[in-house]
Amino acid sequence: MRKQVVVLFLILTSAIYLSGCIDDIVPVDEAAETTNASEYILDPFIANDSCECGINTTTFYLSPDSPVKAVYVFENVNRLEVVPLEDITNPGSDVLSNIVIVAKPGGNNGNPASTVRQLSTSDPMDSIDYTLSEESESGQTKQVISFNQSLTGFVAYTMEVPMGQDFMYVPSHLSTVRVVLPEGYTTGNQFIGKVEPAPDYRYFDEQGREVLVWNNLRQDTSSSLSSLAKGLLPSDEEEEEEIKFKTLYLKFYSEDAPRNLLIGTSILGAGVLLVIGNFLRNRRKLNETIRIAEEEWKKDKKR
């Protein structure tokens, strides 16, 4: 009897739910993603207030075994384009996560540099709305963070990248670019890991991490044939030229890697020399044995 009552109760509950009477139930896994601003360093680094890119600065904090942390300083923008690396080992994963925005409306900030310095000690502003979408152009997929107004301040996010110690950045806007290497790591050795293009300068931060800085990754197209042809056109027929950028690529490695490589190469070279020496010695012995055998054969033939 008790079993029949339980079955009847389950049937009635299911019927009521399907009829829409319990339409205010929300699955737990549909809750909004929470953000953690403490994962980021909102450093108001401004290379040069008078440079072409203004206060725009893009900083990447690299790690050998975790996702990249990216922090953008921007002035009066309403969207941010990110060209991520495709991780074929983990398809379908979220490329960008933990997006944190600390900013003010772009038209009411007075001195942008002062605004950014002030915001660097502020809390994330939950009232700032944004949308994350995906766009494709010329075969290239971009993640686009769009705001409901022009902003000045910080945008930070975590970006999944393929495993390994290779990093590539495809710029989409004018910006000073910084790459902060993990503590105890470096880059630039031509045998282990080149940096292309070469950074404008390097320094070490307060935590002893090596930092590489590029003031301008814009490509110089002033001497190209297309620029020459454009200069021959009447001014009213000229089209606005699309800004092109250099792709940044680097491979970072432990500071001990060059020394370990030298030691390993020396040991390998010594082993090769031993093998070659042993081969030459055995070949001489074999040649001597053949010579003696031939002399004995000639003596026996004369008899």
Tab-separated table of C-alpha atoms in Angstrom:
chain	number	residue	atom	x	y	z
A	1	MET	CA	0.000	0.000	0.000
A	2	ARG	CA	2.805	2.393	0.933
A	3	LYS	CA	4.589	1.662	-2.364
A	4	GLN	CA	1.422	2.517	-4.334
A	5	VAL	CA	1.091	5.856	-2.506
A	6	VAL	CA	4.716	6.777	-3.316
A	7	VAL	CA	4.241	5.912	-6.996
A	8	LEU	CA	1.017	7.953	-7.159
A	9	PHE	CA	2.755	10.939	-5.533
A	10	LEU	CA	5.600	10.820	-8.048
A	11	ILE	CA	3.113	10.674	-10.946
A	12	LEU	CA	1.144	13.676	-9.652
A	13	THR	CA	4.354	15.689	-9.057
A	14	SER	CA	5.575	14.973	-12.576
A	15	ALA	CA	2.247	15.960	-14.092
A	16	ILE	CA	2.184	19.271	-12.213
A	17	TYR	CA	5.795	20.073	-13.216
A	18	LEU	CA	5.174	19.293	-16.877
A	19	SER	CA	2.000	21.388	-16.910
A	20	GLY	CA	4.001	24.489	-15.975
A	21	CYS	CA	2.723	24.989	-12.444
A	22	ILE	CA	6.239	24.816	-11.063
A	23	ASP	CA	7.907	27.087	-13.577
A	24	ASP	CA	10.031	29.024	-11.079
A	25	ILE	CA	12.495	26.206	-10.450
A	26	VAL	CA	15.952	27.068	-11.847
A	27	PRO	CA	18.641	24.407	-12.241
A	28	VAL	CA	21.631	25.040	-9.991
A	29	ASP	CA	24.157	24.609	-12.806
A	30	GLU	CA	22.659	27.573	-14.683
A	31	ALA	CA	23.854	30.074	-12.085
A	32	ALA	CA	25.990	32.955	-13.314
A	33	GLU	CA	29.745	32.498	-13.262
A	34	THR	CA	31.456	34.169	-10.337
A	35	THR	CA	34.650	36.130	-10.865
A	36	ASN	CA	37.767	36.361	-8.754
A	37	ALA	CA	39.602	39.667	-9.153
A	38	SER	CA	42.301	38.628	-6.667
A	39	GLU	CA	43.871	36.457	-9.369
A	40	TYR	CA	45.020	39.551	-11.268
A	41	ILE	CA	47.530	42.336	-10.756
A	42	LEU	CA	45.981	45.610	-11.929
A	43	ASP	CA	49.274	47.329	-12.628
A	44	PRO	CA	48.777	50.889	-13.987
A	45	PHE	CA	51.846	50.537	-16.207
A	46	ILE	CA	51.995	53.337	-18.774
A	47	ALA	CA	55.093	53.335	-20.964
A	48	ASN	CA	54.663	56.787	-22.464
A	49	ASP	CA	51.651	59.093	-22.273
A	50	SER	CA	52.535	60.720	-25.595
A	51	CYS	CA	53.050	57.547	-27.687
A	52	GLU	CA	50.754	56.638	-30.549
A	53	CYS	CA	48.922	54.015	-28.508
A	54	GLY	CA	48.193	56.409	-25.636
A	55	ILE	CA	47.816	54.645	-22.289
A	56	ASN	CA	46.752	51.364	-23.919
A	57	THR	CA	48.854	48.587	-22.430
A	58	THR	CA	48.502	44.819	-22.768
A	59	THR	CA	50.225	42.645	-20.152
A	60	PHE	CA	50.475	38.850	-20.201
A	61	TYR	CA	51.548	36.922	-17.110
A	62	LEU	CA	52.936	33.574	-18.283
A	63	SER	CA	53.201	30.331	-16.337
A	64	PRO	CA	54.738	26.990	-17.349
A	65	ASP	CA	51.821	24.918	-16.039
A	66	SER	CA	48.699	27.119	-15.873
A	67	PRO	CA	46.617	29.414	-18.122
A	68	VAL	CA	47.803	32.873	-19.147
A	69	LYS	CA	46.597	35.856	-17.117
A	70	ALA	CA	45.986	38.902	-19.323
A	71	VAL	CA	45.418	42.471	-18.105
A	72	TYR	CA	44.511	45.308	-20.492
A	73	VAL	CA	44.775	49.024	-19.730
A	74	PHE	CA	42.605	50.868	-22.234
A	75	GLU	CA	41.240	54.320	-22.943
A	76	ASN	CA	37.776	55.123	-24.259
A	77	VAL	CA	36.979	51.804	-26.000
A	78	ASN	CA	33.741	49.859	-26.298
A	79	ARG	CA	35.085	46.455	-27.387
A	80	LEU	CA	38.138	44.295	-26.945
A	81	GLU	CA	39.200	41.697	-29.522
A	82	VAL	CA	41.236	38.652	-28.508
A	83	VAL	CA	42.768	36.207	-30.986
A	84	PRO	CA	43.358	33.078	-28.877
A	85	LEU	CA	45.584	30.124	-29.663
A	86	GLU	CA	43.627	27.015	-30.611
A	87	ASP	CA	44.127	24.157	-28.178
A	88	ILE	CA	43.476	21.039	-30.273
A	89	THR	CA	44.094	18.845	-27.213
A	90	ASN	CA	41.068	20.302	-25.412
A	91	PRO	CA	38.360	21.168	-27.965
A	92	GLY	CA	35.149	22.771	-26.763
A	93	SER	CA	36.698	24.352	-23.660
A	94	ASP	CA	36.068	27.970	-22.692
A	95	VAL	CA	38.870	30.060	-24.170
A	96	LEU	CA	38.344	33.069	-21.886
A	97	SER	CA	37.190	32.893	-18.279
A	98	ASN	CA	37.081	34.915	-15.049
A	99	ILE	CA	36.569	38.215	-16.891
A	100	VAL	CA	37.032	41.145	-14.502
A	101	ILE	CA	36.302	44.795	-15.421
A	102	VAL	CA	37.408	47.808	-13.394
A	103	ALA	CA	36.627	50.926	-15.415
A	104	LYS	CA	34.817	54.246	-15.717
A	105	PRO	CA	32.863	55.773	-18.616
A	106	GLY	CA	35.407	56.932	-21.192
A	107	GLY	CA	34.078	60.446	-21.666
A	108	ASN	CA	34.102	61.463	-17.985
A	109	ASN	CA	37.547	60.548	-16.755
A	110	GLY	CA	39.589	63.741	-17.207
A	111	ASN	CA	43.204	62.527	-17.252
A	112	PRO	CA	43.113	58.873	-18.387
A	113	ALA	CA	46.471	58.058	-16.762
A	114	SER	CA	45.288	59.401	-13.392
A	115	THR	CA	42.008	57.519	-13.768
A	116	VAL	CA	43.830	54.238	-14.365
A	117	ARG	CA	46.097	54.760	-11.357
A	118	GLN	CA	43.047	55.440	-9.209
A	119	LEU	CA	41.193	52.396	-10.513
A	120	SER	CA	44.178	50.127	-9.827
A	121	THR	CA	43.231	50.206	-6.137
A	122	SER	CA	39.461	49.936	-6.713
A	123	ASP	CA	37.176	46.927	-6.529
A	124	PRO	CA	35.574	45.307	-9.603
A	125	MET	CA	32.464	47.132	-10.779
A	126	ASP	CA	29.590	44.690	-11.139
A	127	SER	CA	27.362	47.295	-12.809
A	128	ILE	CA	29.401	47.254	-16.021
A	129	ASP	CA	27.661	45.049	-18.576
A	130	TYR	CA	29.517	43.171	-21.283
A	131	THR	CA	28.904	40.409	-23.790
A	132	LEU	CA	31.362	37.744	-24.922
A	133	SER	CA	30.942	36.649	-28.541
A	134	GLU	CA	32.903	34.950	-31.279
A	135	GLU	CA	33.630	36.436	-34.688
A	136	SER	CA	35.419	35.047	-37.737
A	137	GLU	CA	37.234	37.138	-40.305
A	138	SER	CA	39.503	35.885	-43.114
A	139	GLY	CA	39.648	32.469	-41.509
A	140	GLN	CA	40.680	33.888	-38.134
A	141	THR	CA	38.471	33.407	-35.084
A	142	LYS	CA	38.307	36.164	-32.482
A	143	GLN	CA	36.785	36.369	-29.029
A	144	VAL	CA	35.122	39.770	-28.623
A	145	ILE	CA	34.333	41.400	-25.269
A	146	SER	CA	31.807	44.181	-25.956
A	147	PHE	CA	30.707	46.845	-23.471
A	148	ASN	CA	27.475	48.834	-23.411
A	149	GLN	CA	29.471	52.084	-23.427
A	150	SER	CA	32.992	53.414	-24.007
A	151	LEU	CA	35.195	52.746	-20.996
A	152	THR	CA	38.594	53.670	-19.580
A	153	GLY	CA	40.257	51.335	-17.127
A	154	PHE	CA	41.153	47.636	-16.833
A	155	VAL	CA	39.919	44.389	-18.345
A	156	ALA	CA	41.454	41.159	-17.099
A	157	TYR	CA	40.793	37.570	-18.124
A	158	THR	CA	42.259	34.079	-17.982
A	159	MET	CA	43.099	32.520	-21.345
A	160	GLU	CA	43.543	28.830	-21.992
A	161	VAL	CA	46.524	28.081	-24.233
A	162	PRO	CA	48.008	24.847	-25.572
A	163	MET	CA	50.366	23.063	-23.222
A	164	GLY	CA	54.037	23.917	-23.391
A	165	GLN	CA	56.205	26.971	-22.923
A	166	ASP	CA	55.449	28.647	-26.246
A	167	PHE	CA	53.446	31.855	-26.361
A	168	MET	CA	52.057	33.758	-29.325
A	169	TYR	CA	50.099	37.008	-29.375
A	170	VAL	CA	48.258	38.375	-32.406
A	171	PRO	CA	47.615	42.111	-31.738
A	172	SER	CA	44.314	43.638	-32.784
A	173	HIS	CA	44.799	47.223	-31.578
A	174	LEU	CA	47.546	49.756	-30.886
A	175	SER	CA	49.053	49.038	-27.503
A	176	THR	CA	52.257	48.799	-25.524
A	177	VAL	CA	52.754	45.083	-24.880
A	178	ARG	CA	54.389	43.530	-21.834
A	179	VAL	CA	55.133	39.859	-21.203
A	180	VAL	CA	55.944	38.895	-17.613
A	181	LEU	CA	57.852	35.605	-17.442
A	182	PRO	CA	57.562	33.241	-14.465
A	183	GLU	CA	60.151	33.687	-11.754
A	184	GLY	CA	63.313	31.751	-12.623
A	185	TYR	CA	62.559	31.760	-16.363
A	186	THR	CA	64.012	33.681	-19.294
A	187	THR	CA	63.949	33.748	-23.087
A	188	GLY	CA	65.950	34.898	-26.095
A	189	ASN	CA	68.598	32.182	-26.457
A	190	GLN	CA	68.902	31.481	-30.195
A	191	PHE	CA	69.343	27.743	-29.606
A	192	ILE	CA	66.555	27.238	-27.068
A	193	GLY	CA	63.959	29.898	-27.745
A	194	LYS	CA	63.989	33.013	-29.871
A	195	VAL	CA	61.851	36.094	-29.380
A	196	GLU	CA	60.281	37.611	-32.481
A	197	PRO	CA	60.271	40.527	-32.859
A	198	ALA	CA	62.998	41.559	-30.437
A	199	PRO	CA	61.647	43.526	-27.438
A	200	ASP	CA	62.427	47.209	-27.083
A	201	TYR	CA	63.744	46.656	-23.577
A	202	ARG	CA	63.732	44.293	-20.603
A	203	TYR	CA	63.733	44.726	-16.851
A	204	PHE	CA	63.117	42.755	-13.660
A	205	ASP	CA	60.137	43.547	-11.453
A	206	GLU	CA	59.993	43.571	-7.655
A	207	GLN	CA	59.397	39.803	-7.597
A	208	GLY	CA	62.507	39.104	-9.659
A	209	ARG	CA	60.535	38.210	-12.780
A	210	GLU	CA	61.889	39.172	-16.186
A	211	VAL	CA	59.608	41.532	-18.116
A	212	LEU	CA	59.804	42.161	-21.868
A	213	VAL	CA	58.309	45.330	-23.372
A	214	TRP	CA	57.325	46.198	-26.949
A	215	ASN	CA	56.404	49.850	-27.459
A	216	ASN	CA	54.871	49.334	-30.880
A	217	LEU	CA	54.043	46.122	-32.767
A	218	ARG	CA	52.584	47.975	-35.726
A	219	GLN	CA	53.979	46.895	-39.082
A	220	ASP	CA	55.812	49.500	-41.130
A	221	THR	CA	54.051	49.598	-44.510
A	222	SER	CA	55.389	52.961	-45.635
A	223	SER	CA	57.743	51.383	-48.202
A	224	SER	CA	55.336	48.807	-49.589
A	225	LEU	CA	54.129	48.866	-53.189
A	226	SER	CA	50.553	49.176	-51.990
A	227	SER	CA	51.429	52.367	-50.112
A	228	LEU	CA	53.137	53.729	-53.200
A	229	ALA	CA	50.111	52.996	-55.339
A	230	LYS	CA	47.844	54.536	-52.730
A	231	GLY	CA	49.886	57.725	-52.798
A	232	LEU	CA	49.211	58.088	-56.525
A	233	LEU	CA	45.443	58.065	-56.038
A	234	PRO	CA	43.487	61.303	-55.582
A	235	SER	CA	42.822	62.083	-51.952
A	236	ASP	CA	39.056	61.610	-52.313
A	237	GLU	CA	39.593	58.065	-53.649
A	238	GLU	CA	41.878	56.938	-50.863
A	239	GLU	CA	40.459	54.404	-48.435
A	240	GLU	CA	41.317	54.208	-44.781
A	241	GLU	CA	44.204	51.779	-44.453
A	242	GLU	CA	43.753	48.843	-42.092
A	243	ILE	CA	46.368	48.808	-39.348
A	244	LYS	CA	48.528	45.686	-39.534
A	245	PHE	CA	50.525	44.290	-36.642
A	246	LYS	CA	53.490	42.013	-36.115
A	247	THR	CA	52.717	38.705	-34.451
A	248	LEU	CA	54.643	38.249	-31.212
A	249	TYR	CA	56.161	34.832	-30.565
A	250	LEU	CA	58.437	33.639	-27.781
A	251	LYS	CA	59.497	30.445	-26.055
A	252	PHE	CA	60.442	30.720	-22.398
A	253	TYR	CA	62.571	28.307	-20.420
A	254	SER	CA	64.320	27.870	-17.094
A	255	GLU	CA	67.330	30.084	-16.479
A	256	ASP	CA	69.369	26.884	-15.979
A	257	ALA	CA	68.357	25.520	-19.381
A	258	PRO	CA	71.277	27.021	-21.386
A	259	ARG	CA	73.808	25.693	-18.871
A	260	ASN	CA	72.127	22.279	-18.795
A	261	LEU	CA	72.070	22.279	-22.585
A	262	LEU	CA	75.791	23.081	-22.667
A	263	ILE	CA	76.563	20.312	-20.171
A	264	GLY	CA	74.404	17.827	-22.061
A	265	THR	CA	75.953	18.829	-25.378
A	266	SER	CA	79.459	18.468	-23.921
A	267	ILE	CA	78.685	14.995	-22.568
A	268	LEU	CA	77.130	13.986	-25.875
A	269	GLY	CA	80.114	15.394	-27.781
A	270	ALA	CA	82.533	13.496	-25.526
A	271	GLY	CA	80.549	10.311	-26.121
A	272	VAL	CA	80.651	10.859	-29.868
A	273	LEU	CA	84.425	11.406	-29.748
A	274	LEU	CA	84.861	8.170	-27.771
A	275	VAL	CA	82.782	6.245	-30.296
A	276	ILE	CA	84.703	7.730	-33.220
A	277	GLY	CA	88.040	7.041	-31.504
A	278	ASN	CA	87.064	3.466	-30.774
A	279	PHE	CA	85.925	3.011	-34.378
A	280	LEU	CA	89.206	4.353	-35.768
A	281	ARG	CA	91.233	2.179	-33.401
A	282	ASN	CA	89.319	-0.971	-34.350
A	283	ARG	CA	89.616	-0.089	-38.017
A	284	ARG	CA	93.402	0.221	-37.698
A	285	LYS	CA	93.548	-3.142	-35.950
A	286	LEU	CA	91.422	-4.690	-38.681
A	287	ASN	CA	93.585	-3.183	-41.417
A	288	GLU	CA	96.714	-4.472	-39.663
A	289	THR	CA	95.195	-7.946	-39.374
A	290	ILE	CA	94.292	-7.918	-43.081
A	291	ARG	CA	97.797	-6.746	-44.005
A	292	ILE	CA	99.439	-9.533	-42.005
A	293	ALA	CA	97.085	-12.101	-43.475
A	294	GLU	CA	97.882	-10.926	-47.019
A	295	GLU	CA	101.632	-11.109	-46.374
A	296	GLU	CA	101.317	-14.652	-45.043
A	297	TRP	CA	99.233	-15.609	-48.057
A	298	LYS	CA	101.845	-14.204	-50.461
A	299	LYS	CA	104.646	-16.096	-48.658
A	300	ASP	CA	102.718	-19.373	-48.844
A	301	LYS	CA	102.021	-18.768	-52.549
A	302	LYS	CA	105.749	-18.311	-53.336
A	303	ARG	CA	106.563	-21.625	-51.711
